[in-house]
mmCIF file of C-alpha atoms and ligand atoms in Angstrom:
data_model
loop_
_atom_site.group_PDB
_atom_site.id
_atom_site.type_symbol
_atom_site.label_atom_id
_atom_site.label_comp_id
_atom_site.label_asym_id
_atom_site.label_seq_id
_atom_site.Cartn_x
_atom_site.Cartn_y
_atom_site.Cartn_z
ATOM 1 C CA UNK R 211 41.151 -21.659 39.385
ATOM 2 C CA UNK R 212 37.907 -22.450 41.632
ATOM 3 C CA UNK R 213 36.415 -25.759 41.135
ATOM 4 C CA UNK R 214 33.245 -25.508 38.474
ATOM 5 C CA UNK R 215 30.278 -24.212 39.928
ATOM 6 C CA UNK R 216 27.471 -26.597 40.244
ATOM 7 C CA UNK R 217 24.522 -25.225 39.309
ATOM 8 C CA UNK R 218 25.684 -22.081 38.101
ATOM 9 C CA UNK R 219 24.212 -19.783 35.539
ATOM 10 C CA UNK R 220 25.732 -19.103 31.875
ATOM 11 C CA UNK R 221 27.020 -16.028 31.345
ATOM 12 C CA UNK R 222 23.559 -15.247 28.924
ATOM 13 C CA UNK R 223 21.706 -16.553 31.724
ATOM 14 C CA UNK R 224 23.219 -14.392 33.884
ATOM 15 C CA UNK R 225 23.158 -11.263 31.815
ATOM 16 C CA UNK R 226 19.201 -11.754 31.845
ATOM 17 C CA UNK R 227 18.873 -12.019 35.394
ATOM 18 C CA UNK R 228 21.642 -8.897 36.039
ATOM 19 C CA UNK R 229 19.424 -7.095 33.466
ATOM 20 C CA UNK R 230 15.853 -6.477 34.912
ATOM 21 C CA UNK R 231 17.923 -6.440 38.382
ATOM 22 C CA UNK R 232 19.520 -2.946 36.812
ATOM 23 C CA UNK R 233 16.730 -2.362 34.296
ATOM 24 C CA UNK R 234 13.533 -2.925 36.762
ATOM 25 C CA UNK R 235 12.315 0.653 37.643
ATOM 26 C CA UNK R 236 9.308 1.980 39.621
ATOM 27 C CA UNK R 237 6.998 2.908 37.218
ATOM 28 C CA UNK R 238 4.652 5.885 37.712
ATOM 29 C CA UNK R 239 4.316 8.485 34.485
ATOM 30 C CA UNK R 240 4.884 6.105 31.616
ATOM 31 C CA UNK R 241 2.030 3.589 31.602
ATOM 32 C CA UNK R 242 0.723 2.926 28.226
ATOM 33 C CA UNK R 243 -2.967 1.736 27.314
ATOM 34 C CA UNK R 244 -2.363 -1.460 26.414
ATOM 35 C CA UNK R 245 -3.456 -4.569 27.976
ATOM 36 C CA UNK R 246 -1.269 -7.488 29.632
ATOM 37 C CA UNK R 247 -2.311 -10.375 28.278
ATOM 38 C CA UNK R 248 -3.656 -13.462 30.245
ATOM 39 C CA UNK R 249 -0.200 -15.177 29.824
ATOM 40 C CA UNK R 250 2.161 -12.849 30.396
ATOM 41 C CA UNK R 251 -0.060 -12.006 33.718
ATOM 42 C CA UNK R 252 0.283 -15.999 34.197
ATOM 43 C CA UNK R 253 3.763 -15.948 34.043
ATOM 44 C CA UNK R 254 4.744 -13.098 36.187
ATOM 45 C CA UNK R 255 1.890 -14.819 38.892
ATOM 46 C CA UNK R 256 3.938 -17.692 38.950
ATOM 47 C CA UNK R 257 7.044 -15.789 39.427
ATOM 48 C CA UNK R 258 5.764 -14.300 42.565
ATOM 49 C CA UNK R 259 4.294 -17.436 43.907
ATOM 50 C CA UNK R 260 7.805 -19.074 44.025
ATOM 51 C CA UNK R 261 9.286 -17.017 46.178
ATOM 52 C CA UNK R 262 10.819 -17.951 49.525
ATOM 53 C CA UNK R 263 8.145 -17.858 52.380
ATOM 54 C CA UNK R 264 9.071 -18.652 56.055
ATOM 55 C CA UNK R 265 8.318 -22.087 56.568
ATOM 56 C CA UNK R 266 7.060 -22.432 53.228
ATOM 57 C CA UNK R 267 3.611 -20.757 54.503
ATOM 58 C CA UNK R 268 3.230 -18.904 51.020
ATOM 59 C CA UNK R 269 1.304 -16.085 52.767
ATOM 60 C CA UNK R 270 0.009 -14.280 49.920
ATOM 61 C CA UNK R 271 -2.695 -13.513 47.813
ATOM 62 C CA UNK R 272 -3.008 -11.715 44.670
ATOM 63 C CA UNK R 273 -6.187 -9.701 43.672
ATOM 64 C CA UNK R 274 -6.225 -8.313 40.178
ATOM 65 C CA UNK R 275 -8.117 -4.842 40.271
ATOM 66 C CA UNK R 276 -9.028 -3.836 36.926
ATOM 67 C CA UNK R 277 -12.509 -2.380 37.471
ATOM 68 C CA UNK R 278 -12.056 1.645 36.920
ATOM 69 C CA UNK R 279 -14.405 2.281 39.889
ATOM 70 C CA UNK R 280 -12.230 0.719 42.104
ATOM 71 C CA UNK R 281 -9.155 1.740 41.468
ATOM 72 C CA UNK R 282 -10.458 5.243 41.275
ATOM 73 C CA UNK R 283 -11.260 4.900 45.432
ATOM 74 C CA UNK R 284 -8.097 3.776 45.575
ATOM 75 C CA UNK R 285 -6.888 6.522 43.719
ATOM 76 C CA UNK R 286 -9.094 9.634 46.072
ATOM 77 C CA UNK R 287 -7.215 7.449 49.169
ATOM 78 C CA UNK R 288 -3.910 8.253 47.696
ATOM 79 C CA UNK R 289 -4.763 11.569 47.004
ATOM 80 C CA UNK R 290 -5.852 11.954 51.087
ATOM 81 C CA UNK R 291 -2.580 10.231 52.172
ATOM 82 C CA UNK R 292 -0.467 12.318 49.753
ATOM 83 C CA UNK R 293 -1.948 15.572 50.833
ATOM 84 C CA UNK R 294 -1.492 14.742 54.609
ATOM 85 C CA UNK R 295 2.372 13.348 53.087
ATOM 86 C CA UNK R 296 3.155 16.749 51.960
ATOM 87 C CA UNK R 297 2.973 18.162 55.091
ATOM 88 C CA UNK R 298 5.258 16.665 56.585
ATOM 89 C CA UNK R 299 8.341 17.628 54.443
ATOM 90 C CA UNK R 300 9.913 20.603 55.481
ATOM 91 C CA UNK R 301 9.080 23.967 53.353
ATOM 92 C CA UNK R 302 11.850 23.694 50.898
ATOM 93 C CA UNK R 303 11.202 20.340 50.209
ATOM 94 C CA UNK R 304 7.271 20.244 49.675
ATOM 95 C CA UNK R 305 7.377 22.218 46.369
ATOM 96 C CA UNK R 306 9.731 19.196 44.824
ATOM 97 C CA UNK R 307 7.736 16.814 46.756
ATOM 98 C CA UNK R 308 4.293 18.211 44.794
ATOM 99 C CA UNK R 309 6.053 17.830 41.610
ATOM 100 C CA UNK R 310 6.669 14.026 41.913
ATOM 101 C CA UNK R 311 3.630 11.823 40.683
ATOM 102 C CA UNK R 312 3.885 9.256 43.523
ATOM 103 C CA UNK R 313 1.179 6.575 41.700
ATOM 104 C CA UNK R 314 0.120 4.895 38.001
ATOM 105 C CA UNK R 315 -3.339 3.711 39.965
ATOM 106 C CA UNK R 316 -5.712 5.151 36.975
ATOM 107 C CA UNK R 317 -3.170 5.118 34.006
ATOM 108 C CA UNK R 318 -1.819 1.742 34.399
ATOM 109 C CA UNK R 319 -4.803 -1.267 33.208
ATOM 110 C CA UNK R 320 -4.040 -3.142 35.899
ATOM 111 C CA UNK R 321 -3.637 -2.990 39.492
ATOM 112 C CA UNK R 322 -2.496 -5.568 42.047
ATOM 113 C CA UNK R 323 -2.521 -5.808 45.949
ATOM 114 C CA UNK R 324 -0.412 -8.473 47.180
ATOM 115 C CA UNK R 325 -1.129 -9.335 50.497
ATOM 116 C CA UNK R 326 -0.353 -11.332 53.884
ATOM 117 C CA UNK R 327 -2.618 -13.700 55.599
ATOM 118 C CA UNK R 328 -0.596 -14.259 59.011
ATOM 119 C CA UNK R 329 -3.009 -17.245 60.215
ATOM 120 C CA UNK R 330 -2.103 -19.455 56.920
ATOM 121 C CA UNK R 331 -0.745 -22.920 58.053
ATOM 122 C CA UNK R 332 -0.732 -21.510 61.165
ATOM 123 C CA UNK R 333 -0.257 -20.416 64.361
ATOM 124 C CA UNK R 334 3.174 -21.981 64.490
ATOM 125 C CA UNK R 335 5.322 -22.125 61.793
ATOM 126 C CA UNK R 336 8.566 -22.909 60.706
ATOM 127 C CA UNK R 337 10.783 -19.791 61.181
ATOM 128 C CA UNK R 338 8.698 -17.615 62.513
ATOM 129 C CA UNK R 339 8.313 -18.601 65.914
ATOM 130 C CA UNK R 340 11.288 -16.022 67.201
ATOM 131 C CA UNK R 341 10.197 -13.065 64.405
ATOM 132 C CA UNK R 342 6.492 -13.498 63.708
ATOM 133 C CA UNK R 343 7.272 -9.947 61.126
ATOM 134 C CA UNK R 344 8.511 -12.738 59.035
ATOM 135 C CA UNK R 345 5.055 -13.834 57.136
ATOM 136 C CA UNK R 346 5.303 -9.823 56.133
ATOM 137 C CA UNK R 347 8.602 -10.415 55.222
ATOM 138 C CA UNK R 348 7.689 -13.458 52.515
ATOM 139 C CA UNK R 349 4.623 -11.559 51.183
ATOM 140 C CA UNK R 350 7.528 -8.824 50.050
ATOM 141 C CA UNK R 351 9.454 -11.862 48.401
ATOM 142 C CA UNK R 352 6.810 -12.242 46.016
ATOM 143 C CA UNK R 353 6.418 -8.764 45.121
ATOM 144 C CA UNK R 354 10.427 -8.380 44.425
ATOM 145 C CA UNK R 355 10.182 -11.690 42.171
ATOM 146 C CA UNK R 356 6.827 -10.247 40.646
ATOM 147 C CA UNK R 357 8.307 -6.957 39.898
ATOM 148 C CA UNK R 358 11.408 -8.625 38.215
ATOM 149 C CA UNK R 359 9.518 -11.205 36.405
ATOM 150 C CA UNK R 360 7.330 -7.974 35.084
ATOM 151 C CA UNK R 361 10.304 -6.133 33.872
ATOM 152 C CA UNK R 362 11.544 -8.951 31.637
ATOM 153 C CA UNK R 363 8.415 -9.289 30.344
ATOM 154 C CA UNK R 364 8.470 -5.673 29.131
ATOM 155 C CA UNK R 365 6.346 -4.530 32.062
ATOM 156 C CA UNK R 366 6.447 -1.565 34.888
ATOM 157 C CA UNK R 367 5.517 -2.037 37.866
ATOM 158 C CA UNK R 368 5.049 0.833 40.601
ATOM 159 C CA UNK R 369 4.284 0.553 44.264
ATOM 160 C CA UNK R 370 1.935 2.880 45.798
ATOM 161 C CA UNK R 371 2.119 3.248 49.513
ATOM 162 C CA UNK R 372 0.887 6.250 50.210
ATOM 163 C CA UNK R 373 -2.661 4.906 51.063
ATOM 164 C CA UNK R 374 -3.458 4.303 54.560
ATOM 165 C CA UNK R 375 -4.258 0.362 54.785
ATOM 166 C CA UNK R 376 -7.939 0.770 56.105
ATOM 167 C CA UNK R 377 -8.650 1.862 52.671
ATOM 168 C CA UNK R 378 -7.069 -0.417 50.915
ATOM 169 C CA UNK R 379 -8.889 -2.802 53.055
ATOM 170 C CA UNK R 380 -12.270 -1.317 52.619
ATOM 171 C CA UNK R 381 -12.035 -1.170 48.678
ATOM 172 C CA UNK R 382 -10.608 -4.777 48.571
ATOM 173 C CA UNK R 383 -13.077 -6.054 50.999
ATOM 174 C CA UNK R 384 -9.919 -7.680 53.200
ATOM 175 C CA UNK R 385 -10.915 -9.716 55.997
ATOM 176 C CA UNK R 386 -9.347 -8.412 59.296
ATOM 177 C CA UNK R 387 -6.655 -10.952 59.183
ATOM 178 C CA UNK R 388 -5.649 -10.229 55.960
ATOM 179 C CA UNK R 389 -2.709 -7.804 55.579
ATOM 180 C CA UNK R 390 -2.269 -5.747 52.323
ATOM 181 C CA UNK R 391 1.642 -5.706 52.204
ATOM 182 C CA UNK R 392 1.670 -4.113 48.588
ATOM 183 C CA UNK R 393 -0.552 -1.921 45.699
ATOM 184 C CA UNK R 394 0.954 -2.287 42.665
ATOM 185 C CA UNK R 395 0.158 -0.465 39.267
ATOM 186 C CA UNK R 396 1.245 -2.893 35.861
ATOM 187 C CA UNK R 397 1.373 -2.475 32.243
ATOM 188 C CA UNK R 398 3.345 -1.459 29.418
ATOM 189 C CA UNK R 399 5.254 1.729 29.372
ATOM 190 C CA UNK R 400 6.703 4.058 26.602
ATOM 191 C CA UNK R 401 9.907 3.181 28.238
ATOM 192 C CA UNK R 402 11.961 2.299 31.305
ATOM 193 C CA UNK R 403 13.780 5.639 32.940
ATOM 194 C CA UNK R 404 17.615 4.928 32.874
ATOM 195 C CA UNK R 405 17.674 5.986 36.804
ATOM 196 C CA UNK R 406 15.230 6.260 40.095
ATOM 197 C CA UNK R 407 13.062 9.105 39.408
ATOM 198 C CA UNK R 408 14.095 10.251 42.749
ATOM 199 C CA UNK R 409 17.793 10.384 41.885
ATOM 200 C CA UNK R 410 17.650 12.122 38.223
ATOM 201 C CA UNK R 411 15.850 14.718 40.510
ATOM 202 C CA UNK R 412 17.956 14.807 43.178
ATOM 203 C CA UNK R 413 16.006 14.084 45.739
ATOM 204 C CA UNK R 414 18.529 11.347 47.328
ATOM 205 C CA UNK R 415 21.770 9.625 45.363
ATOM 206 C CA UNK R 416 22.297 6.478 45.049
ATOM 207 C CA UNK R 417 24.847 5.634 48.134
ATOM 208 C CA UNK R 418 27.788 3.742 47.364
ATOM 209 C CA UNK R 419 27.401 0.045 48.117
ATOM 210 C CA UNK R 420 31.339 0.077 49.431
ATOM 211 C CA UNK R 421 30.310 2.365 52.356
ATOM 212 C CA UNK R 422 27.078 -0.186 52.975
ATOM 213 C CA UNK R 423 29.347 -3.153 53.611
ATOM 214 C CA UNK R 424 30.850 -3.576 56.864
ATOM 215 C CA UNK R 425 33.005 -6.608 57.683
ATOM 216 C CA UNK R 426 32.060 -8.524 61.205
ATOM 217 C CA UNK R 427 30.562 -6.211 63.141
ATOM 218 C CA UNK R 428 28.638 -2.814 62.616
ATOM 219 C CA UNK R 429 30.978 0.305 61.164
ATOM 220 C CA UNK R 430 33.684 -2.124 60.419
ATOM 221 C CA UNK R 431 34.353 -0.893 56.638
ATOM 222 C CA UNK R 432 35.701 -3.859 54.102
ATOM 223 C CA UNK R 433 38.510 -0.968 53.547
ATOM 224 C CA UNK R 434 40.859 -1.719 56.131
ATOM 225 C CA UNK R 435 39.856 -5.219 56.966
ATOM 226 C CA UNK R 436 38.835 -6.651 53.440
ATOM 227 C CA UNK R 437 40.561 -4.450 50.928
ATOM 228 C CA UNK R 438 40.649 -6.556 48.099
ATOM 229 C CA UNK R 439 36.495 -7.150 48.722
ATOM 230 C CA UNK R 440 36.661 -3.073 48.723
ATOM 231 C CA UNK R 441 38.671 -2.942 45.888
ATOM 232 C CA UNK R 442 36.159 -5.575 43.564
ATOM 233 C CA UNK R 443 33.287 -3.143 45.031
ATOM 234 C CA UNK R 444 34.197 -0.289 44.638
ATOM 235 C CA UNK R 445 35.660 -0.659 40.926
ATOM 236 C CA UNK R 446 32.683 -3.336 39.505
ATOM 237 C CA UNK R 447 29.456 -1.537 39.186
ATOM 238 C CA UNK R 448 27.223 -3.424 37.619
ATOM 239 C CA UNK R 449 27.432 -6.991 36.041
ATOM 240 C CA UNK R 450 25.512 -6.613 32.877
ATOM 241 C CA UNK R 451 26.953 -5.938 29.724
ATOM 242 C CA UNK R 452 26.009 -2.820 27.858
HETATM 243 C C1 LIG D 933 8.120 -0.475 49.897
HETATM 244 C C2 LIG D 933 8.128 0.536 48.790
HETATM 245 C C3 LIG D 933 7.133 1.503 48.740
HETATM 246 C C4 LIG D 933 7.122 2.450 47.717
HETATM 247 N N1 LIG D 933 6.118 3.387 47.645
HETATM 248 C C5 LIG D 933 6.090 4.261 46.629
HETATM 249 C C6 LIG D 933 5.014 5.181 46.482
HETATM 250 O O1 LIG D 933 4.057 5.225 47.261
HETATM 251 N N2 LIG D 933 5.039 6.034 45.453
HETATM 252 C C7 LIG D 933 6.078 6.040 44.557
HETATM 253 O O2 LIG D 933 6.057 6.856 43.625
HETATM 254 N N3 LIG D 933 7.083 5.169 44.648
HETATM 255 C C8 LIG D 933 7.109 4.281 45.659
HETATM 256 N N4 LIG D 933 8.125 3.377 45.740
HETATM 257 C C9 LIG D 933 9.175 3.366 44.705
HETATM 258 C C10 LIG D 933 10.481 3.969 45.176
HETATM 259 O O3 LIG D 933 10.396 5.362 45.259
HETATM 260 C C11 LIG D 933 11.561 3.527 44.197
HETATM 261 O O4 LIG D 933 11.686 2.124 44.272
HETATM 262 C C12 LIG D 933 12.912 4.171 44.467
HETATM 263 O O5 LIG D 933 12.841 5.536 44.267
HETATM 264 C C13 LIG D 933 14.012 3.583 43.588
HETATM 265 O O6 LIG D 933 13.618 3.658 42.236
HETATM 266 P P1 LIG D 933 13.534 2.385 41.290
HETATM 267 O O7 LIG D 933 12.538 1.450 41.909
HETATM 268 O O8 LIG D 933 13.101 2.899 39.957
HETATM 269 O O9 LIG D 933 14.899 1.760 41.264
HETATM 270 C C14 LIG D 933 8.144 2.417 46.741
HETATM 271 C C15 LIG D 933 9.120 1.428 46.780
HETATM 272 C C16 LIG D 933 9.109 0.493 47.781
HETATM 273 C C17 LIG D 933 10.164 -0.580 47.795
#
């Protein structure tokens, strides 16, 4: 039997945390009108704010875009990035491709760009001295945590990036060293899809996480030199109960 576990999580605990891991979808087409209120926003803000951050530089920002005039430039950006997107999937492909809806920017009440500031406690900080992608890195951190903290609050959360930053930047009024790392359309939704919209369509499968894992060095598969890890991978799918 392995020694308790200090620190470790009770199985409810755990089921909560497994949950919006396996629950948390990108949210695009099922947006409700319905507002998120001040401290359920609060919440999920903190959420994202205590991420890990190289060095402990806490590089982002949040800006809350509500204002319908905004969001709609943001909106006429995606549109231009989505058209010149289109193109470059190959002929059988662009028909599905124009049948996805790729952003929530108008039908979600909220939108928020999480960004970077790569100066902040800087120029030398912990961490980032051999990898200086790293700041980048940390702003993501607090969009995973955000997006998790959102689905267990009942919320979906979908990230647009097919807007070329410039824009982003112009609407947002970013100064130059400001980065925006992610636009991200919140509220309520009619419901969470079981699956990636992607896969249900078949546009890619999920891959299976045994073939991801390689054991010491690159291509080294877990099934010859770690069976038994194979074996718990392959076999356990997810951790949460139904
Ligand atoms: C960095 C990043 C950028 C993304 N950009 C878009 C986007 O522009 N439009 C979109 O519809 N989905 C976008 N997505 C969502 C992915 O398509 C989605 O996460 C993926 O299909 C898996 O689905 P799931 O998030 O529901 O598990 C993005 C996701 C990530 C992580």
């Amino acid at each position: 039997m392995p020694k308790e576990m200090v620190g470790e999580f009770s199985e409810d605990e755990k089921d909560g945390l497994y949950r919006a891991i396996y629950t948390r979808r990108d949210i695009r087409s099922q947006f409700i009108d319905e507002p998120v209120p001040e401290a359920v926003l609060s919440r999920v803000l903190h959420a994202a704010h205590y991420a890990p951050s190289v060095g402990f530089m806490q590089p982002w920002n949040f800006i809350l875009v509500k204002d319908r005039h905004k969001r709609a430039l943001v909106h006429d950006a995606f549109k231009r990035a989505n058209a010149e997107a289109k193109l470059l999937f190959s002929e059988d492909k662009r028909a599905q491709y124009s049948g996805f809806k790729l952003e929530g920017i108008m039908e979600a009440p909220l939108n928020i760009c999480i960004t970077c500031d790569k100066e902040r406690f800087g120029p030398v900080v912990i961490g980032r001295t051999a990898q200086p992608i790293m700041d980048i890195f940390s702003s993501v951190c607090a969009v995973q945590n955000l997006w998790l903290a959102a689905r267990a609050e009942g919320l979906g959360v979908g990230w647009v990036s097919i807007v070329k930053t410039e824009e982003i930047r112009e609407v947002l009024s970013l100064p130059g060293k400001i980065l925006p790392i992610a636009y991200l359309c919140v509220g309520y939704v009619s419901h969470f899809p079981e699956k990636p919209e992607l896969e249900s369509a078949g546009w890619l499968p999920r891959l299976p996480l045994e073939e991801l894992v390689y054991s010491e060095s690159w291509g080294e598969q877990c099934k010859t030199s770690w069976p038994e890890l194979h074996t718990a991978i392959a076999s356990e799918k997810k951790f949460v109960k139904k």
